Coordinates of C-alpha atoms in Angstrom, one line a residue:
X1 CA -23.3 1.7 -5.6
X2 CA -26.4 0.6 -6.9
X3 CA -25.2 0.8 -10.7
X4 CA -22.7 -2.4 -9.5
X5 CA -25.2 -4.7 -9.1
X6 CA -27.1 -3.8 -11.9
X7 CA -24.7 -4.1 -14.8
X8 CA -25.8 -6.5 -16.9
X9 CA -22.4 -8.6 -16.7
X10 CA -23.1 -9.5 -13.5
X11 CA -26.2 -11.6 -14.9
X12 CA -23.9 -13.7 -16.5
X13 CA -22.9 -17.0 -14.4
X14 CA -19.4 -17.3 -15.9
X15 CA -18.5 -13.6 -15.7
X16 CA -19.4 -14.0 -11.6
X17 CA -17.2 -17.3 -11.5
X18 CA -14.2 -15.2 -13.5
X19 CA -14.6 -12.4 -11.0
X20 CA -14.7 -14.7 -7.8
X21 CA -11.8 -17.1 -8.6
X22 CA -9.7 -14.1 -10.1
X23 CA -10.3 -11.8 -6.6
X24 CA -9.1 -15.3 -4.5
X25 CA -5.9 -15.5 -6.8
X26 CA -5.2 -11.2 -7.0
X27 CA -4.5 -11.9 -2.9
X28 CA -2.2 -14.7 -3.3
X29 CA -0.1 -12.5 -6.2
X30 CA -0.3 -8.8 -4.0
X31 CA 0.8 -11.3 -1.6
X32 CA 3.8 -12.0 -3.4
X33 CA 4.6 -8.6 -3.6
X34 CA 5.0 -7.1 -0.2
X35 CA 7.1 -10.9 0.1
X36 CA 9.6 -10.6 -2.6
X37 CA 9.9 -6.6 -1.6
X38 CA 11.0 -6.9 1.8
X39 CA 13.1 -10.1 1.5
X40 CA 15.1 -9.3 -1.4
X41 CA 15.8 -5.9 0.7
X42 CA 16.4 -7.8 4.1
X43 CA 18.8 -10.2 2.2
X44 CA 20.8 -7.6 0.2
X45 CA 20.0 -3.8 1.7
X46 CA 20.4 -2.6 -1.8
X47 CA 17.6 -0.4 -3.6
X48 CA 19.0 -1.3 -6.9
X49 CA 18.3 -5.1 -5.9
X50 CA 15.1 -4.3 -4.9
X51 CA 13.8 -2.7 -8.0
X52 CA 15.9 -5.3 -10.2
X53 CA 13.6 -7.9 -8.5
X54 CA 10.3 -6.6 -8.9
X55 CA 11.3 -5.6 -12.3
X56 CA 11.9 -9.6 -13.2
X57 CA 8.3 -10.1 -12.1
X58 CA 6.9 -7.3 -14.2
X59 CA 9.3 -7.5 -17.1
X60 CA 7.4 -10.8 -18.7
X61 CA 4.9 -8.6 -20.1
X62 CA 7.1 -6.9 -22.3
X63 CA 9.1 -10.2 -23.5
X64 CA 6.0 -12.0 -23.3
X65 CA 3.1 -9.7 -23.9
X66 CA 2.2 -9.7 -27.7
X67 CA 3.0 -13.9 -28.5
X68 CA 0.8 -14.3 -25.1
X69 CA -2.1 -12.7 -26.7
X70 CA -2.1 -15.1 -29.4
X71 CA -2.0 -18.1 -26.9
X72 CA -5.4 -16.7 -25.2
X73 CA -6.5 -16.5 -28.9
X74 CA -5.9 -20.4 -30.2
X75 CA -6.7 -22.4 -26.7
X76 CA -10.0 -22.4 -24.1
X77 CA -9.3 -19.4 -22.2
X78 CA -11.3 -21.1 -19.3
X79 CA -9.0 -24.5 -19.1
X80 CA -6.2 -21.5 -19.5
X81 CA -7.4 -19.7 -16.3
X82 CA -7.2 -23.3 -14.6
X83 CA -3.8 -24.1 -15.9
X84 CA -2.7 -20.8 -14.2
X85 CA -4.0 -21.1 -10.8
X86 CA -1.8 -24.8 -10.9
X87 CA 1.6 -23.3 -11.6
X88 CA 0.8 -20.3 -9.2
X89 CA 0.1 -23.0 -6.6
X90 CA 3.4 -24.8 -7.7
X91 CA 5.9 -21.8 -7.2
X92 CA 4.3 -20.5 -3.7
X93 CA 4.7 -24.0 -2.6
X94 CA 8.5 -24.1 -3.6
X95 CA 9.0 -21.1 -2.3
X96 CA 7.8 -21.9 1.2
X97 CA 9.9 -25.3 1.2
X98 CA 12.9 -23.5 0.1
X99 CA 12.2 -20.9 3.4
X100 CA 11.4 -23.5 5.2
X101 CA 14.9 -25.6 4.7
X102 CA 16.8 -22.6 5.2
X103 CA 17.8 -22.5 0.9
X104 CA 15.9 -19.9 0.0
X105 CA 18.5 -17.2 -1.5
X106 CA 18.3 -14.1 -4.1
X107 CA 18.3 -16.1 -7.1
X108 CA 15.3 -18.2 -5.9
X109 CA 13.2 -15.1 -5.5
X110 CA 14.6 -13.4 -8.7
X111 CA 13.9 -16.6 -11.0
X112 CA 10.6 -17.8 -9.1
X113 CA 9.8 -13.9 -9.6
X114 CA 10.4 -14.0 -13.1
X115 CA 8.4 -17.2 -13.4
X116 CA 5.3 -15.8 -11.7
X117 CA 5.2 -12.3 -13.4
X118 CA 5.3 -14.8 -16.9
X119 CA 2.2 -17.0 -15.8
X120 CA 0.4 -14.0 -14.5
X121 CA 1.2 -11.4 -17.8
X122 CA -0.8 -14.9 -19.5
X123 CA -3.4 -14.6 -16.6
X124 CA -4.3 -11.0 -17.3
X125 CA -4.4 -11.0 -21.1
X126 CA -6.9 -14.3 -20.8
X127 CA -9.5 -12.7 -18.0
X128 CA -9.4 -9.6 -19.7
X129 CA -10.0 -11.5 -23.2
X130 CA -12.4 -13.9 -21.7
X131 CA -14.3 -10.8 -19.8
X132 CA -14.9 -9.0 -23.2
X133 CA -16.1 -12.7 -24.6
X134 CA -19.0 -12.2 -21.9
X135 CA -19.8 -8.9 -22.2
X136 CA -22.4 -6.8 -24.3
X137 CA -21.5 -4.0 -26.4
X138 CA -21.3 -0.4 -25.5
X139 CA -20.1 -1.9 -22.0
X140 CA -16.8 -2.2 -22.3
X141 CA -15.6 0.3 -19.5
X142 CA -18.1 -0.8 -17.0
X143 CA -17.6 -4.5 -17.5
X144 CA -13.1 -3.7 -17.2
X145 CA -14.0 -1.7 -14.1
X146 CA -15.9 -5.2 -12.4
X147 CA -12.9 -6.6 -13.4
X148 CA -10.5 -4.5 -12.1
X149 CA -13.0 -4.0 -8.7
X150 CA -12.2 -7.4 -8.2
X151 CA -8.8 -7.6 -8.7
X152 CA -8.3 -4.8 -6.2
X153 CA -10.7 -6.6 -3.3
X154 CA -8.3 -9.5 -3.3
X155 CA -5.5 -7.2 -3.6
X156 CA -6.8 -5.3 -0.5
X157 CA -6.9 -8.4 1.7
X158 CA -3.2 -9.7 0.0
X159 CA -1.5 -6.8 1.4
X160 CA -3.1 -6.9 4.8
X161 CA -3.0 -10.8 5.3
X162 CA 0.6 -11.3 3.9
X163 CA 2.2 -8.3 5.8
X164 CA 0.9 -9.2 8.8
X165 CA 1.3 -13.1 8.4
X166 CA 5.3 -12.2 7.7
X167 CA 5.7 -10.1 10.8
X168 CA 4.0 -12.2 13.3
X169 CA 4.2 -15.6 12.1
X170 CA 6.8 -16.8 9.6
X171 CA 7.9 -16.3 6.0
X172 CA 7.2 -19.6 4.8
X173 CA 3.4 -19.4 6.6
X174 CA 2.8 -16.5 4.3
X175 CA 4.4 -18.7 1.2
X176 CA 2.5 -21.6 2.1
X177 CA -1.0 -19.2 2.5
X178 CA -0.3 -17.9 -0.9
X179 CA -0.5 -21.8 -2.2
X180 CA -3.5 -22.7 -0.6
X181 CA -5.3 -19.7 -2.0
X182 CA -3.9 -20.2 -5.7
X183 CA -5.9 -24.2 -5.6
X184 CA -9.1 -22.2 -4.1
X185 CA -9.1 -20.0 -7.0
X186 CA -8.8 -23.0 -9.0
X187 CA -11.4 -25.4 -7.4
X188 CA -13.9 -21.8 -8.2
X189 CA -12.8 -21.8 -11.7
X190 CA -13.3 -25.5 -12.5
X191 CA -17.1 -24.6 -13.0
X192 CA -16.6 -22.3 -16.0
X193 CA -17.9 -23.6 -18.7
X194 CA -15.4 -23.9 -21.8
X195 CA -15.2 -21.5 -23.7
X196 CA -14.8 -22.2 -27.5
X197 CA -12.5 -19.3 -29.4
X198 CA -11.6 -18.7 -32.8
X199 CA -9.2 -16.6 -34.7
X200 CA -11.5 -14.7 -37.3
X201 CA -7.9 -13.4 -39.1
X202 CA -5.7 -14.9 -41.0
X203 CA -2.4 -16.4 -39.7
X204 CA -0.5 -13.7 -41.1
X205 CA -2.0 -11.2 -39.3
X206 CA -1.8 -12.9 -36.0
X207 CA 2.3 -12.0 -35.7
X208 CA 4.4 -9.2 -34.8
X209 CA 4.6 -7.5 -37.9
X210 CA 1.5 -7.6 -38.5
X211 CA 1.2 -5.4 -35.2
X212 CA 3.7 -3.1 -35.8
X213 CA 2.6 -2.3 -39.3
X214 CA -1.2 -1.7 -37.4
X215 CA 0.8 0.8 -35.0
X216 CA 2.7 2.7 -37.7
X217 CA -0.4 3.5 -39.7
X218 CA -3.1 3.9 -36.7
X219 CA -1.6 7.4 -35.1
X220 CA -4.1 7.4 -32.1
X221 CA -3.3 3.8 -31.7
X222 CA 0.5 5.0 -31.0
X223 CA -0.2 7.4 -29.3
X224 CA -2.2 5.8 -26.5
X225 CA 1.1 2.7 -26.5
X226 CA 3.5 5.7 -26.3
X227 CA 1.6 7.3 -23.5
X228 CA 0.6 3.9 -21.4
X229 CA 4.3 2.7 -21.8
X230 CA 6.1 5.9 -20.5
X231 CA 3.5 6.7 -17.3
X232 CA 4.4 3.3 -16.7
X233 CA 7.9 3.8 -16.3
X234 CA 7.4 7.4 -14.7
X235 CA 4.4 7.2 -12.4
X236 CA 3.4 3.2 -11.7
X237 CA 7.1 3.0 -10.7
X238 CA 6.5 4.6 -7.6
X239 CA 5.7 1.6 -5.8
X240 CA 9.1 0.5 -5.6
X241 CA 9.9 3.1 -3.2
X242 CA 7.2 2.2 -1.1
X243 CA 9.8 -0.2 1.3
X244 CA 12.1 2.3 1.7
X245 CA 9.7 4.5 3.1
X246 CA 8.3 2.2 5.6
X247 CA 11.8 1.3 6.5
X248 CA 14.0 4.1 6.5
X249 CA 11.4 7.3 6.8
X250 CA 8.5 6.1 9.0
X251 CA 10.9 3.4 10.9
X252 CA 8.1 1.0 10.5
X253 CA 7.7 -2.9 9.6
X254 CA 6.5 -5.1 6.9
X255 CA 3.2 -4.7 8.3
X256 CA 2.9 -0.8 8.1
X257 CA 3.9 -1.8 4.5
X258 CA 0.8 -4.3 3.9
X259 CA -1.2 -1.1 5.0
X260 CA 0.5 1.4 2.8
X261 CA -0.7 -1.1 0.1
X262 CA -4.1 -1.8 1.0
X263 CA -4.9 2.0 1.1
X264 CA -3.7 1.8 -2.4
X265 CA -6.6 -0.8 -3.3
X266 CA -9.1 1.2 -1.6
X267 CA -8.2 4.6 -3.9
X268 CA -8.4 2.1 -6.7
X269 CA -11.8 0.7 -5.6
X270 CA -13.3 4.0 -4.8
X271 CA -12.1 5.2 -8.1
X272 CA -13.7 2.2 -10.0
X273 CA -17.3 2.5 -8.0
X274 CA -17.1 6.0 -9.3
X275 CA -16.3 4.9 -13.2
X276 CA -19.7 2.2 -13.0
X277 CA -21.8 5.2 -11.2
X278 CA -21.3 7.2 -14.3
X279 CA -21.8 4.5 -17.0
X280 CA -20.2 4.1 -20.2
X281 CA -21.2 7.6 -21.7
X282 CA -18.1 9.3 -21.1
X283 CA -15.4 11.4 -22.4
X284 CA -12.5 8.8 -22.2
X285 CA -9.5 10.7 -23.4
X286 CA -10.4 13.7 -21.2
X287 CA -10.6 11.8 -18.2
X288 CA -7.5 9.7 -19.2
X289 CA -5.5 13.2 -19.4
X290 CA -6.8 14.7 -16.6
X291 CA -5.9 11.4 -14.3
X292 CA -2.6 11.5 -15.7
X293 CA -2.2 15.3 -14.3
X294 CA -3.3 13.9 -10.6
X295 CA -0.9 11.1 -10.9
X296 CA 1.9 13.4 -11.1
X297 CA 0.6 15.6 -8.2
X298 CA -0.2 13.1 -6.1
X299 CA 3.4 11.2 -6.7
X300 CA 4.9 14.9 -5.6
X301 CA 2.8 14.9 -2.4
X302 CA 3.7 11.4 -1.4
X303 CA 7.6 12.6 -1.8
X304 CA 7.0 15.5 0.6
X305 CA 5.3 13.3 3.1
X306 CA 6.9 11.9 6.1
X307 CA 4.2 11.2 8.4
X308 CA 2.9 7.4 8.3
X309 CA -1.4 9.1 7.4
X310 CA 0.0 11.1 5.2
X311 CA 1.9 8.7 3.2
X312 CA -1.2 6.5 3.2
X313 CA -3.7 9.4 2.2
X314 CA -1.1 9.7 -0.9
X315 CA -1.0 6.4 -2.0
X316 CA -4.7 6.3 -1.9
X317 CA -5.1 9.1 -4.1
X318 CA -2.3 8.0 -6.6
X319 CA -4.0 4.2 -7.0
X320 CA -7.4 6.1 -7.6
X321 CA -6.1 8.1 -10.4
X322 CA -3.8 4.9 -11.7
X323 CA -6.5 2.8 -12.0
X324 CA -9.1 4.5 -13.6
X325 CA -5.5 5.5 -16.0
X326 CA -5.2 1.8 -16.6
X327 CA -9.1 1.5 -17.4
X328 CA -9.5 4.6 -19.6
X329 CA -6.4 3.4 -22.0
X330 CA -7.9 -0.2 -22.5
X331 CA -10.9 1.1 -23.2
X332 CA -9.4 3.7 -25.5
X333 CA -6.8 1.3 -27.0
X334 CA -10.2 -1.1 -27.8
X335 CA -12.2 1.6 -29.2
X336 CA -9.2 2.6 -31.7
X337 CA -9.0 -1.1 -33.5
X338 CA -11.0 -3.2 -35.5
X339 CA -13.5 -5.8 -34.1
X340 CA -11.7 -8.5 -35.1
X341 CA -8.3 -6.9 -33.8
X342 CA -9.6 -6.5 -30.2
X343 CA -7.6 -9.5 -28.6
X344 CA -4.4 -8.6 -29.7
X345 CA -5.4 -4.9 -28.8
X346 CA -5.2 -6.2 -25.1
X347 CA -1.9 -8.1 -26.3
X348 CA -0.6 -4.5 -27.1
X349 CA -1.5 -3.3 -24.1
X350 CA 0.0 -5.4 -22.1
X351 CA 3.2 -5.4 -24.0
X352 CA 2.6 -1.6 -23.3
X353 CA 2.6 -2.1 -19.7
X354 CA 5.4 -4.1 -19.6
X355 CA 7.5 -1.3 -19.8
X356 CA 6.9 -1.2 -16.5
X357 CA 10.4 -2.9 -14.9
X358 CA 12.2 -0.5 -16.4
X359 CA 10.5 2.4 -13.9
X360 CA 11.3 0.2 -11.6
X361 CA 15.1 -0.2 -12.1
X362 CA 15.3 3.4 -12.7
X363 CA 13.4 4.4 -9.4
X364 CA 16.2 2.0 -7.7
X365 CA 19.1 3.4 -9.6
X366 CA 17.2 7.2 -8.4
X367 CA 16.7 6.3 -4.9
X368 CA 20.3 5.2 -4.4
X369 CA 21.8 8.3 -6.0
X370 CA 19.4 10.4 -4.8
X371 CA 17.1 9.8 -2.0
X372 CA 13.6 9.0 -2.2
X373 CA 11.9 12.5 -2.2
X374 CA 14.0 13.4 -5.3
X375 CA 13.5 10.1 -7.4
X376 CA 9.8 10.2 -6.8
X377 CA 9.6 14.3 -7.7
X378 CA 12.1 13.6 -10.7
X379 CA 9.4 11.5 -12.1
X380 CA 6.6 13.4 -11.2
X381 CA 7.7 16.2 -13.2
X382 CA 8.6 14.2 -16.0
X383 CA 4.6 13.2 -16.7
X384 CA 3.4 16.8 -16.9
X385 CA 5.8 16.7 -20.0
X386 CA 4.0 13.5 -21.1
X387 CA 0.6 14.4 -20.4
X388 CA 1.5 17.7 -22.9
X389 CA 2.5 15.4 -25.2
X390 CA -0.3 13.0 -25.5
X391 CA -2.4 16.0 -25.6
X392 CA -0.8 17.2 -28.1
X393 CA -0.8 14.3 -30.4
X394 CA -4.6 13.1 -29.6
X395 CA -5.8 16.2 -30.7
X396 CA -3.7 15.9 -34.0
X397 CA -4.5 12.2 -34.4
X398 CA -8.3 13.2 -34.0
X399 CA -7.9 15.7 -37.0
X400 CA -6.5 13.0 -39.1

């Protein structure tokens, strides 16, 4: 614990600011979460519906992910960060009036969804950006885990405050919370400092093709894409079943599901104390494949467990192992390109992750043909066959 507050990141005024507003604004977006979850499957009772909708709120970052990178790249990421926190504040607020009036229907939460998973795929590439901006070198994986410790304190108290403001107060309460903390984590980012960027590359390198081409050539580049995109679809997926759980195998409320989440942040926390404790000087692709193995057996245990601790102590586990996954690729993924490549490295990554929607419909389309313990084991199995293949082609890529 120590190791936390002595990385040299946390010296840096503007890097504390990033971290504080971004924690406030990670509660009102887990927040939206558990909503849009358990409304869209109150209104239609349809696990296909459900995954369809939180697949709109995710699918953004693959549309989105690569010509977003290049925004954070030609404006102040600060005024960016700003911006952002204005439209989040914008659509919870319309949200809660629509709820409020009695209009609020499917296709408000689909489009609204859509529209928040767009301005936050923008949110993510610019602190992540603006984070590297801040920090010194040979830091990298300390100075993402801050930034992901962050993310998953205000994702922590999101779950809690939003399932329990839903189950004992109203809807709209919880829509109109989620506003109010989007301006707070605005009025905390108005005192960064602007932050002048410029594009060391030439226009012509600042496109798609000029990506793709990188990718082709760069084998270990491809392979860590490859690998980040399908675990996505296979093992981050798993969260969509998490209502149907709550609901139909524990026979509990959207409260036990704000729980189920928050134990999630805490394995992801944990897991991110533990990355800082040991310090940069680690064997990154080794711990990226061994965390994918635990993803898989950890997804299997949650699909055998049908007792409400049980589920929770799965969870835990499987946001440990996903996080520090999501931590070791980026830091990977930066270590495999240029210097002057690095931005639209997180670009790729997110377009990577944006794969993400599609696990989602999938684990819907599983769940109704299935049931839940056979779409989550389905997947499970299918990552030991990735984490063999990423093996496999990092060792080759290495003797390149």
């Amino acid at each position: 614990m120590p190791h936390i507050f002595k990385n040299p990141a946390l010296k840096v005024r503007d890097f504390r600011t990033v971290l504080t507003g971004q924690s406030i604004s990670s509660i009102a977006l887990s927040g939206q979460e558990i909503a849009i979850a358990w409304v869209v499957l109150e209104i239609t009772n349809s696990p296909l519906w459900v995954g369809i909708a939180l697949a709109l709120c995710e699918i953004p970052s693959l549309i989105f992910g690569l010509p977003l990178g290049s925004l954070a790249d030609r404006f102040d990421r600060s005024r960016l960060l700003k911006f952002i926190e204005c439209i989040h504040a914008s659509i919870f607020l319309t949200l809660g009036i629509l709820t409020i009036t009695g209009n609020l229907s499917l296709w408000h939460l689909l489009i609204l969804g859509f529209a928040t998973g767009s301005v936050r795929c923008l949110q993510e590439i610019t602190r992540l950006t603006l984070a590297y901006d801040m920090v010194t070198n040979n830091s990298e994986v300390s100075a993402l885990s801050l930034v992901h410790i962050s993310n998953r304190a205000g994702t922590f108290v999101g779950f809690l405050l939003v399932g329990s403001v839903m189950e004992r107060v109203s809807l709209e309460a919880a829509y109109f919370s989620l506003s109010v903390l989007s301006l707070i984590s605005f009025i905390i980012l108005f005192g960064l400092k602007p932050q002048v960027t410029q594009v060391n590359s030439p226009k012509d390198q600042l496109g798609l093709r000029f990506f793709y081409k990188e990718v082709r050539k760069n084998a270990r580049l491809k392979t860590l894409l490859v690998t980040t995109a399908v675990l996505e679809i296979l093992g981050f997926s798993f969260a969509t079943a998490l209502p149907f759980i709550t609901r139909d195998i524990l026979n509990l409320g959207p409260e036990a599901l704000g729980l189920l989440h928050a134990a999630g942040s805490i394995g992801g926390t944990l897991a991110l104390v533990i990355l800082i404790s040991r310090g940069d000087a680690i064997d990154k692709a080794k711990i990226y494949l061994i965390a994918i193995i635990l993803m898989a057996i950890f997804i299997l245990a949650l699909a055998h467990s049908q007792v409400f601790l049980l589920v929770l102590l799965a969870i835990l586990c499987i946001e440990s192992v996903a996080v520090t996954c999501d931590v070791m690729s980026q830091a990977l993924i930066q270590d495999t390109v240029p210097e002057h490549m690095r931005g639209r490295a997180m670009g790729a990554w997110v377009l990577a992750i944006g794969t993400l929607p599609i696990g989602q419909i999938e684990m819907g389309l599983l769940i109704g043909m299935i049931n839940v313990s056979g779409a989550l084991s389905v997947n499970a199995f299918a990552i030991f066959f990735l984490v063999a293949y990423a093996r496999f082609a990092l060792k080759k890529s290495n003797n390149q």
